[in-house]
XYZ file of C-alpha atoms in Angstrom:
651
model
C -25.566 -13.969 18.374
C -26.106 -16.214 21.578
C -25.838 -19.245 19.323
C -22.740 -17.980 17.800
C -20.919 -17.270 20.940
C -21.864 -20.685 22.515
C -20.442 -22.519 19.244
C -17.193 -20.231 19.542
C -16.737 -21.251 23.207
C -17.322 -25.032 22.467
C -14.769 -24.764 19.709
C -12.172 -23.133 21.948
C -12.652 -25.540 24.764
C -12.863 -28.831 22.642
C -9.960 -27.634 20.611
C -7.919 -26.718 23.645
C -8.675 -30.125 25.079
C -7.621 -31.952 21.997
C -4.435 -29.954 21.707
C -3.478 -30.499 25.333
C -3.880 -34.123 24.776
C -1.891 -34.122 21.679
C 1.083 -32.301 23.186
C 1.277 -34.491 26.395
C -0.005 -37.928 25.446
C -0.057 -38.696 21.724
C 3.327 -37.708 20.142
C 5.160 -40.432 18.409
C 8.695 -39.460 19.486
C 10.172 -42.176 17.314
C 9.203 -40.252 14.322
C 9.493 -36.736 15.797
C 10.515 -35.453 12.385
C 6.777 -35.531 11.159
C 5.042 -35.927 14.655
C 6.203 -32.455 15.795
C 5.559 -30.585 12.598
C 2.077 -32.106 12.697
C 1.202 -30.946 16.108
C 2.575 -27.639 15.482
C 0.595 -27.495 12.296
C -2.473 -28.284 14.385
C -1.608 -25.757 17.062
C -1.342 -23.118 14.245
C -4.734 -24.124 12.972
C -6.332 -23.871 16.451
C -4.874 -20.431 16.968
C -6.286 -19.440 13.598
C -9.841 -20.552 14.501
C -9.497 -18.899 18.003
C -8.808 -15.712 16.038
C -11.816 -16.178 13.748
C -13.944 -16.720 16.871
C -12.641 -13.569 18.428
C -13.348 -11.774 15.054
C -17.047 -13.029 15.077
C -17.725 -12.434 18.773
C -19.060 -8.933 18.057
C -20.148 -9.303 14.507
C -22.941 -6.967 13.768
C -24.837 -5.390 10.850
C -25.152 -1.683 10.896
C -28.317 0.396 10.560
C -28.643 2.810 7.564
C -26.644 5.820 8.077
C -27.990 9.209 8.369
C -28.102 11.420 5.267
C -24.987 12.866 4.296
C -24.007 16.635 5.033
C -25.137 18.483 1.793
C -22.175 20.929 2.032
C -19.633 18.147 1.985
C -17.105 18.217 -0.806
C -15.698 15.102 -2.246
C -13.091 14.161 -4.831
C -13.407 10.871 -6.587
C -9.936 9.313 -7.400
C -9.678 6.639 -10.063
C -6.237 5.180 -9.932
C -4.670 3.740 -13.182
C -1.236 2.879 -14.656
C -1.554 0.753 -17.598
C -5.149 -0.318 -17.993
C -6.830 0.132 -21.265
C -8.239 3.610 -21.826
C -11.748 2.301 -22.460
C -11.866 0.506 -19.304
C -10.674 3.593 -17.399
C -13.122 5.654 -19.107
C -16.050 3.320 -18.368
C -15.324 3.556 -14.683
C -14.750 7.498 -15.003
C -17.975 8.232 -16.732
C -19.649 6.205 -14.143
C -18.140 8.004 -11.498
C -19.249 11.404 -13.083
C -22.892 10.190 -12.806
C -22.584 9.718 -9.071
C -25.410 11.671 -7.819
C -23.901 13.505 -4.843
C -22.025 16.644 -6.025
C -18.301 15.767 -6.392
C -15.294 16.058 -8.697
C -14.035 13.131 -10.624
C -10.205 12.789 -11.149
C -8.231 10.105 -13.245
C -4.972 9.393 -11.415
C -2.878 8.415 -14.323
C 0.578 6.853 -12.954
C 1.361 6.056 -16.729
C 1.253 9.752 -17.822
C -0.228 8.719 -21.159
C -1.126 11.674 -23.385
C -3.957 9.796 -24.816
C -5.314 9.056 -21.272
C -5.010 12.946 -20.658
C -7.062 13.540 -23.880
C -9.694 11.260 -22.999
C -10.157 12.785 -19.656
C -10.195 16.420 -20.825
C -12.550 15.477 -23.550
C -15.000 14.109 -20.981
C -14.522 17.179 -18.767
C -12.875 14.933 -16.065
C -9.927 15.982 -13.911
C -6.485 14.461 -14.857
C -3.644 14.141 -12.412
C -0.208 12.642 -13.168
C 3.226 12.878 -11.297
C 5.328 15.937 -11.525
C 8.987 16.109 -12.223
C 9.539 16.270 -8.461
C 9.025 12.432 -8.552
C 11.897 11.839 -11.102
C 14.606 9.878 -9.813
C 12.884 9.385 -6.359
C 10.825 6.543 -4.925
C 7.296 6.255 -6.546
C 5.662 4.226 -3.899
C 3.432 2.567 -6.429
C -0.245 3.255 -5.910
C 0.236 4.786 -2.547
C 2.563 7.275 -4.280
C -0.001 7.996 -6.893
C -2.686 8.623 -4.304
C -0.157 10.845 -2.090
C 0.448 12.881 -5.285
C -3.292 13.590 -5.905
C -3.852 14.428 -2.332
C -1.290 17.394 -2.668
C -3.327 19.061 -5.577
C -6.953 18.454 -4.606
C -9.075 19.727 -1.799
C -12.315 17.714 -1.174
C -13.069 17.007 2.417
C -13.691 13.248 1.451
C -11.891 10.955 -0.969
C -13.544 8.142 -2.738
C -10.957 5.848 -4.009
C -11.659 3.472 -6.901
C -9.480 1.122 -8.905
C -9.821 1.580 -12.665
C -12.077 -1.497 -12.921
C -14.534 -0.729 -10.124
C -17.551 0.839 -11.681
C -19.362 2.876 -8.888
C -23.213 3.004 -8.679
C -24.918 6.487 -8.625
C -25.789 6.235 -4.850
C -22.339 5.158 -3.533
C -21.762 8.628 -1.878
C -25.400 9.058 -0.656
C -25.215 5.548 1.049
C -21.811 6.115 2.832
C -21.150 9.838 3.459
C -23.693 10.036 6.391
C -21.289 7.966 8.539
C -18.876 10.934 8.590
C -21.402 12.862 10.699
C -19.318 11.081 13.511
C -16.358 13.251 13.717
C -14.235 10.332 14.562
C -14.901 8.266 11.447
C -11.932 8.234 9.118
C -12.945 5.408 6.687
C -15.948 3.663 5.292
C -15.306 0.539 3.362
C -17.879 -1.182 1.064
C -17.676 -4.643 -0.460
C -15.573 -5.543 -3.515
C -17.731 -7.780 -5.656
C -17.107 -8.775 -9.245
C -19.331 -8.967 -12.267
C -17.299 -11.116 -14.474
C -17.148 -14.266 -12.394
C -18.595 -17.421 -13.698
C -20.818 -19.871 -11.799
C -18.897 -21.756 -9.331
C -16.249 -18.962 -9.082
C -13.519 -20.999 -10.555
C -10.618 -18.783 -9.518
C -11.953 -18.091 -6.037
C -12.286 -14.357 -6.931
C -15.250 -13.555 -4.800
C -14.745 -13.374 -1.009
C -18.253 -13.426 0.435
C -16.967 -14.552 3.805
C -14.504 -11.652 4.239
C -16.806 -9.061 2.562
C -19.439 -9.826 4.997
C -19.319 -11.753 8.308
C -15.512 -11.140 8.634
C -15.528 -7.357 7.971
C -18.603 -7.147 10.170
C -16.900 -8.949 12.904
C -13.818 -6.711 12.675
C -16.191 -3.734 12.544
C -17.568 -4.720 15.798
C -14.164 -4.148 17.262
C -13.510 -0.871 15.380
C -11.111 -2.615 13.076
C -12.742 -2.917 9.742
C -10.034 -2.699 7.165
C -9.482 -0.323 4.279
C -9.177 -2.580 1.191
C -7.643 -0.301 -1.419
C -10.896 0.465 -3.395
C -14.469 1.251 -3.025
C -13.830 3.206 0.056
C -14.324 6.763 1.270
C -11.831 8.531 3.505
C -11.650 11.822 5.422
C -9.090 14.094 4.152
C -8.303 15.512 7.475
C -7.567 12.048 8.919
C -5.209 11.217 6.172
C -3.348 14.511 6.382
C -3.008 14.041 10.160
C -1.668 10.741 9.515
C 0.692 12.181 7.046
C 2.025 14.775 9.257
C 2.274 12.606 12.228
C 4.220 10.090 10.081
C 6.338 12.750 8.929
C 7.105 14.067 12.452
C 7.973 10.550 13.657
C 10.170 9.803 10.733
C 12.060 13.265 11.375
C 12.340 12.220 15.060
C 14.080 8.886 13.933
C 16.511 10.721 11.550
C 17.594 13.027 14.191
C 18.063 10.269 16.596
C 20.344 8.670 13.963
C 22.064 12.034 12.587
C 23.241 13.866 15.521
C 24.980 10.963 17.356
C 26.659 10.048 13.996
C 27.827 13.749 13.534
C 29.238 13.659 17.057
C 31.289 10.505 16.354
C 32.629 12.062 13.084
C 33.843 15.175 15.158
C 35.312 13.039 17.867
C 37.287 10.862 15.495
C 38.710 14.043 13.639
C 39.782 15.268 16.964
C 42.445 12.505 16.879
C 43.882 13.388 13.688
C 47.470 14.939 13.707
C 46.119 18.129 12.384
C 43.851 18.686 15.342
C 46.938 19.837 17.227
C 46.797 22.909 15.442
C 44.866 25.560 17.696
C 42.786 26.809 14.940
C 41.666 23.357 13.960
C 40.923 22.360 17.524
C 38.913 25.436 18.218
C 36.707 24.688 14.989
C 36.203 21.099 16.149
C 35.201 22.211 19.615
C 32.918 24.652 18.239
C 31.116 21.964 16.103
C 30.895 19.626 19.003
C 29.323 22.241 21.302
C 26.951 23.209 18.365
C 25.830 19.513 18.200
C 25.358 19.464 21.951
C 23.437 22.799 21.801
C 21.224 21.405 18.931
C 20.424 18.253 21.059
C 19.467 20.215 23.952
C 17.336 22.687 21.877
C 15.496 19.731 20.327
C 14.898 18.024 23.803
C 13.559 21.574 24.909
C 10.978 21.488 22.161
C 12.446 24.223 19.808
C 11.372 23.952 16.114
C 13.494 21.432 14.122
C 13.895 23.968 11.283
C 15.531 26.743 13.253
C 17.775 24.169 15.246
C 19.163 22.474 12.221
C 19.526 25.717 10.323
C 21.622 27.235 13.261
C 23.556 24.012 13.453
C 24.394 23.812 9.790
C 25.557 27.635 9.974
C 28.014 26.839 12.764
C 29.208 23.802 10.806
C 29.785 25.919 7.597
C 31.667 28.713 9.637
C 34.099 26.014 11.237
C 34.677 24.385 7.678
C 35.687 27.739 6.281
C 38.047 28.272 9.080
C 39.686 24.870 8.413
C 40.173 25.461 4.681
C 43.514 27.231 4.904
C 45.034 24.487 7.197
C 43.669 21.618 5.306
C 45.130 23.209 1.643
C 48.498 23.482 3.665
C 48.402 19.944 4.924
C 47.539 18.579 1.307
C 50.488 20.704 0.042
C 52.839 19.104 2.532
C 51.658 15.676 1.492
C 52.139 16.475 -2.161
C 55.529 17.745 -1.443
C 56.488 14.613 0.348
C 55.175 12.483 -2.454
C 57.306 14.578 -4.977
C 60.348 14.169 -2.912
C 59.934 10.320 -2.673
C 59.259 10.094 -6.365
C 62.602 11.787 -7.255
C 64.283 9.620 -4.694
C 62.952 6.583 -6.697
C 65.108 7.535 -9.580
C 68.387 7.242 -7.449
C 70.378 4.023 -6.945
C 68.510 3.261 -3.642
C 67.014 -0.113 -4.297
C 64.357 0.484 -1.410
C 63.010 3.878 -2.891
C 60.124 2.386 -4.738
C 58.996 0.364 -1.751
C 59.073 3.633 0.520
C 56.774 5.381 -2.078
C 54.407 2.618 -2.058
C 54.248 2.496 1.916
C 53.742 6.066 2.123
C 51.038 6.180 -0.645
C 49.189 3.435 1.165
C 49.430 5.289 4.500
C 47.979 8.526 2.806
C 45.101 6.444 1.610
C 44.295 4.734 4.825
C 44.630 7.709 7.081
C 41.701 9.212 9.158
C 39.722 11.934 7.524
C 41.089 15.320 7.990
C 39.303 17.658 9.992
C 37.882 19.371 7.036
C 36.598 15.983 5.573
C 35.129 15.180 8.856
C 33.033 18.272 8.772
C 32.023 17.770 5.293
C 30.801 14.294 6.558
C 28.783 16.130 9.265
C 27.263 18.314 6.718
C 26.303 15.263 4.690
C 24.846 13.802 7.946
C 22.811 16.936 8.651
C 21.291 16.756 5.178
C 19.438 13.592 6.590
C 17.379 15.925 8.836
C 16.416 18.644 6.758
C 12.688 19.355 6.873
C 12.075 19.208 3.144
C 12.781 15.559 2.979
C 15.013 15.734 -0.064
C 14.966 11.960 -0.553
C 11.188 12.016 -1.400
C 9.151 13.780 -3.905
C 6.956 15.332 -1.138
C 7.550 15.498 2.609
C 4.035 14.548 3.493
C 2.980 10.927 2.642
C -0.540 10.291 4.115
C -1.080 6.817 2.654
C 1.567 4.526 4.037
C 4.488 3.456 1.638
C 5.957 0.596 3.742
C 4.313 -2.090 1.666
C 3.381 -3.105 -1.863
C -0.190 -2.788 -0.613
C -0.996 0.608 0.852
C -4.402 -0.218 2.403
C -3.801 -2.281 5.558
C -0.645 -0.154 6.938
C -2.661 3.222 6.359
C -5.839 1.785 8.218
C -3.726 0.472 11.090
C -2.066 3.842 11.352
C -5.466 5.453 11.376
C -6.860 3.279 14.179
C -3.518 3.978 16.018
C -4.336 7.745 15.939
C -7.818 7.039 17.418
C -9.943 7.241 14.156
C -12.922 4.938 13.695
C -13.466 2.863 10.695
C -16.961 1.547 9.241
C -17.761 -1.479 7.070
C -21.016 -0.714 5.003
C -22.420 -4.136 3.767
C -23.965 -3.038 0.559
C -22.971 -3.492 -3.004
C -22.174 -0.049 -4.454
C -19.636 -0.839 -7.133
C -18.947 -3.664 -9.747
C -15.520 -4.851 -10.291
C -13.614 -6.954 -12.772
C -11.864 -10.072 -11.235
C -8.821 -11.791 -13.015
C -9.712 -14.008 -15.846
C -6.988 -16.460 -15.739
C -4.890 -18.392 -13.138
C -1.748 -16.592 -13.708
C -3.351 -13.134 -13.273
C -5.158 -14.441 -10.055
C -1.854 -15.950 -8.693
C -0.108 -12.553 -9.374
C -2.856 -10.652 -7.487
C -2.912 -12.944 -4.608
C 0.781 -12.969 -4.221
C 1.015 -9.141 -4.085
C -1.851 -9.047 -1.491
C 0.099 -11.652 0.776
C 3.506 -9.963 0.280
C 2.093 -6.591 1.242
C 0.465 -8.045 4.292
C 3.519 -9.725 5.510
C 5.686 -6.487 4.787
C 3.368 -4.840 7.314
C 3.811 -7.599 9.729
C 7.517 -7.428 9.488
C 7.743 -3.651 9.792
C 4.816 -2.705 11.982
C 3.801 -5.781 13.881
C 0.245 -4.919 15.174
C 0.841 -6.948 18.319
C 3.433 -4.354 19.542
C 1.657 -1.136 18.457
C 0.495 0.453 21.794
C -1.851 2.966 20.289
C -4.027 0.147 19.171
C -6.578 -1.654 21.425
C -5.870 -5.229 22.243
C -8.764 -6.554 19.862
C -7.620 -4.105 17.271
C -4.177 -5.677 17.349
C -5.422 -9.167 17.225
C -7.807 -8.374 14.260
C -4.898 -7.171 12.178
C -2.752 -10.209 13.391
C -5.313 -12.540 12.593
C -5.215 -11.381 8.862
C -1.334 -11.649 8.825
C -1.420 -14.948 10.702
C -3.533 -16.498 8.014
C -0.867 -16.215 5.214
C 1.392 -18.644 7.381
C -1.031 -21.366 6.491
C 1.190 -22.389 3.550
C 3.631 -24.039 6.018
C 0.892 -25.992 7.781
C -0.626 -26.947 4.398
C 2.761 -28.764 3.572
C 2.425 -30.788 6.724
C -1.240 -31.814 6.320
C -0.287 -33.047 2.804
C 2.835 -34.842 3.911
C 1.379 -36.606 6.921
C -0.944 -39.046 5.216
C 1.658 -39.754 2.389
C 4.203 -40.604 5.177
C 1.950 -42.938 6.815
C 0.500 -44.828 3.690
C 4.010 -44.935 2.098
C 6.190 -45.603 5.138
C 3.872 -46.830 7.701
C 4.907 -44.148 10.162
C 2.081 -42.727 12.080
C 2.680 -39.152 13.707
C 0.070 -39.981 16.582
C 1.187 -42.440 19.105
C -2.262 -43.977 18.953
C -5.532 -43.899 17.100
C -7.441 -45.343 19.941
C -10.728 -44.318 21.499
C -8.745 -41.524 23.251
C -7.910 -39.939 19.875
C -11.256 -39.963 18.314
C -13.176 -38.999 21.372
C -11.202 -35.618 21.377
C -10.692 -34.960 17.632
C -14.063 -35.784 16.044
C -16.066 -33.383 18.457
C -13.546 -30.597 17.897
C -13.701 -30.937 13.992
C -17.538 -31.168 13.989
C -17.985 -27.974 15.967
C -15.181 -26.386 14.133
C -17.174 -26.846 10.933
C -20.525 -25.749 12.723
C -18.552 -22.577 13.806
C -18.037 -21.660 10.173
C -21.553 -22.357 8.976
C -23.168 -20.442 11.932
C -20.798 -17.532 11.312
C -21.213 -17.452 7.679
C -24.987 -17.308 7.859
C -25.336 -18.989 4.697
C -22.554 -17.540 2.868
C -20.786 -20.105 0.848
C -17.228 -20.704 2.155
C -15.978 -23.999 0.474
C -14.232 -22.409 -2.389
C -12.451 -20.205 0.063
C -11.561 -22.948 2.049
C -10.030 -24.826 -0.817
C -7.909 -22.047 -2.157
C -6.561 -21.258 1.390
C -4.968 -24.607 1.269
C -4.537 -25.141 -2.453
C -2.395 -21.884 -2.870
C 0.058 -22.906 -0.315
C 3.188 -22.258 -2.767
C 1.836 -18.785 -3.226
C 1.715 -17.962 0.632
C 5.218 -19.546 1.292
C 6.593 -17.522 -1.351
C 4.836 -14.321 -0.182
C 6.339 -14.953 3.421
C 9.846 -15.778 2.078
C 9.955 -12.729 -0.333
C 8.448 -10.395 2.146
C 11.214 -11.474 4.678
C 14.019 -10.827 2.004
C 12.706 -7.549 1.234
C 12.196 -6.170 4.884
C 15.245 -7.968 6.537
C 17.711 -8.521 3.525
C 16.718 -5.339 1.637
C 16.177 -7.375 -1.553
C 13.742 -5.368 -3.774
C 10.256 -6.855 -4.093
C 8.841 -5.021 -7.152
C 5.158 -4.285 -7.890
C 2.963 -5.937 -10.416
C -0.253 -4.254 -11.562
C -2.992 -6.887 -11.808
C -4.061 -6.999 -15.590
C -7.690 -5.883 -16.157
C -8.194 -7.509 -19.423
C -8.700 -11.045 -20.644
C -5.333 -12.560 -21.652
C -4.828 -14.240 -25.060
C -5.847 -17.881 -24.900
C -2.696 -19.932 -24.218
C -4.481 -23.336 -23.296
C -4.373 -24.713 -19.898
C -1.746 -23.147 -17.387
C -0.582 -26.314 -15.765
C 3.040 -24.922 -15.389
C 1.720 -22.575 -12.668
C 0.434 -25.253 -10.285
C 3.556 -27.720 -10.902
C 4.109 -28.039 -7.147
C 0.444 -28.866 -6.354
C 0.360 -31.473 -9.397
C 3.376 -33.107 -7.795
C 1.626 -33.280 -4.329
C -1.512 -34.743 -6.057
C 0.414 -37.457 -7.842
C 2.091 -38.404 -4.411
C -1.317 -38.392 -2.695
C -2.625 -40.838 -5.417
C 0.376 -43.300 -5.108
C -0.031 -43.027 -1.351
C -3.679 -43.874 -1.653
C -2.906 -46.910 -4.128
C -0.052 -48.128 -1.715
C -2.491 -47.883 1.259
C -5.038 -49.820 -0.398
C -2.779 -52.560 -1.329
C -1.345 -52.882 2.188
C -5.007 -52.676 3.457
C -6.197 -55.635 1.271
C -3.194 -57.691 0.476
C -0.584 -57.258 3.418
C -2.898 -56.999 6.490
C -2.061 -53.397 7.315
C -3.495 -51.902 10.521
C -6.974 -51.095 9.353
C -8.084 -48.196 11.377
C -4.880 -46.139 10.661
C -4.885 -46.906 7.087
C -8.414 -46.073 6.389
C -8.068 -42.856 8.452
C -5.146 -41.648 6.367
C -6.700 -42.768 3.187
C -9.685 -40.632 3.779
C -7.372 -37.750 4.786
C -5.482 -38.125 1.454
C -8.744 -38.084 -0.528
C -9.743 -34.962 1.318
C -6.566 -33.313 0.351
C -7.065 -34.341 -3.303
C -10.628 -32.841 -3.093
C -9.033 -29.636 -1.789
C -6.485 -29.424 -4.534
C -8.835 -30.324 -7.155
C -10.121 -26.784 -7.289
C -6.923 -26.050 -9.328
C -8.089 -28.185 -12.294
C -10.952 -25.803 -13.063
C -8.579 -22.821 -12.421
C -5.746 -23.793 -14.675
C -8.203 -24.588 -17.616
C -10.279 -21.568 -17.205
C -10.521 -19.531 -20.423
C -12.299 -16.427 -19.232
C -15.751 -15.124 -18.488
C -18.499 -14.943 -20.925
C -22.120 -13.506 -20.124
C -23.498 -16.966 -20.368
C -21.308 -17.868 -17.240
C -23.015 -15.395 -15.079
C -24.424 -16.679 -11.786
C -27.984 -15.487 -10.913
C -27.552 -14.451 -7.486
C -23.862 -14.825 -5.994
C -22.982 -11.149 -6.486
C -25.209 -9.750 -3.764
C -23.246 -9.239 -0.397
């Protein structure tokens, strides 16, 4: 731990020194259009390294937990939508063999009769959505889990994806942590059994499910990752109730002022001169004021909104007679004008059109205004009519429910635990297209949470917890930095434009030590865990990260639907290499190769500046090595038992 912290401090000091020099003494302002983006990208990467260093500062392994409470009750949830019945049943039957007493449930979001029959035949619980969810938001996997929480009773919930086959001792090895009454979540690694040697699709995440999660755990910020996790029901239900109350408060804050404005506008209507109408509007205005004061005093929302609704209903009834009379007057005027249109008056038709337009554009009548108030009040009814159920424990603000749920649990003061032991065997994507779909959904969900509930402004979280969540969200912005890192050597080798003002001794004496200690940091932190494949994919998938950021922004800010794609769990039919999925990266690789050729020609035939050309050729070659991982990914045909590695599945 001491050696790790020394390397972290060295990385921050050397990196800070390098960036200070870059910003103050090395920018080529004559080529600001590439110089500024490059130093911004370098600054982004330095912040990323600092966040990684903070994560690892308190990294620790946990001792074995105490034995579980033998009286604990557990529900095992297996979530499924359209996965093959055989695959789901393999997981379900393995879950039934878990040694600790429990009840296994298949949560079938596809409502398949054959799935129900298979579950019942194996004496397994089967849950699907009721008709209450028809024509209401379904919230994907979060909605499926929230629905199941309503009809089960176990104190603890083990959540498994349909392809995550649990080992018999998964509960024995994790439930003991819940002897601490503040622990809400125990997350175990997700490791895949169908990954070939070399991990061509980068499916395993040994750095995350290991050092990084252990580092976050040191700050009480270990993440919920959607599967292979045990959660405390009481914590989830508290989260659901708190979320419900907060949402209700927001709706009240919107609804009552809107209702007051509608009544004020109706008071300017000509019909409001009638004493009966005026009295009704005044009573409604007073009722809204009384409701706001009662809520501020802490009176129950249900009784306050009920009383307000009754007073609005009574006022509406008193206005019916006068409103009908006004409509009759309008109709009489229209009939008179229609008769006039048959006379010899050439302006009669024009008068009819003018008066009809005025009738359409007039302000709401008092009765219509009160109907609008009644509609507004529907927004604060306690039964939450727009949702299938009022209490939603798992967060529904993202296409991935796990991060937002965990962040909210931490905000309520609950603890999370990362247990570093392989206790379930999963199935990874078996082709590039499926992998890209999965990664895109993960990134989109993370950025949705960032845009909707930025952890940096969540006051209930500790500062380290905020930074732990922010670090993961920040990492998905790497796609924009990658574009610059690919473009910079191409610009120099083709155009001869150097973003850095000089490649003198001043540059290398700062840059090389920083890069060396930066790589040393990853080696020390990883403790022998292979990280190169992950580093390759973090850059090579830059179009995915950029698309995730842009589509999440469109969804959250512009309200454009995002959709939800379930990751296929079976091997796709062989369709040959999937080059079309990496077109952008292939174009970048072609440009890099051309740039290297041009650089070599200039170096050997045109007396180009040696040091700068050599550095940028080496940079371009490194970029090609990074992107080369996509060749094996695009041509990968799926896993066979002969491809299995011997030891890479152990966390």
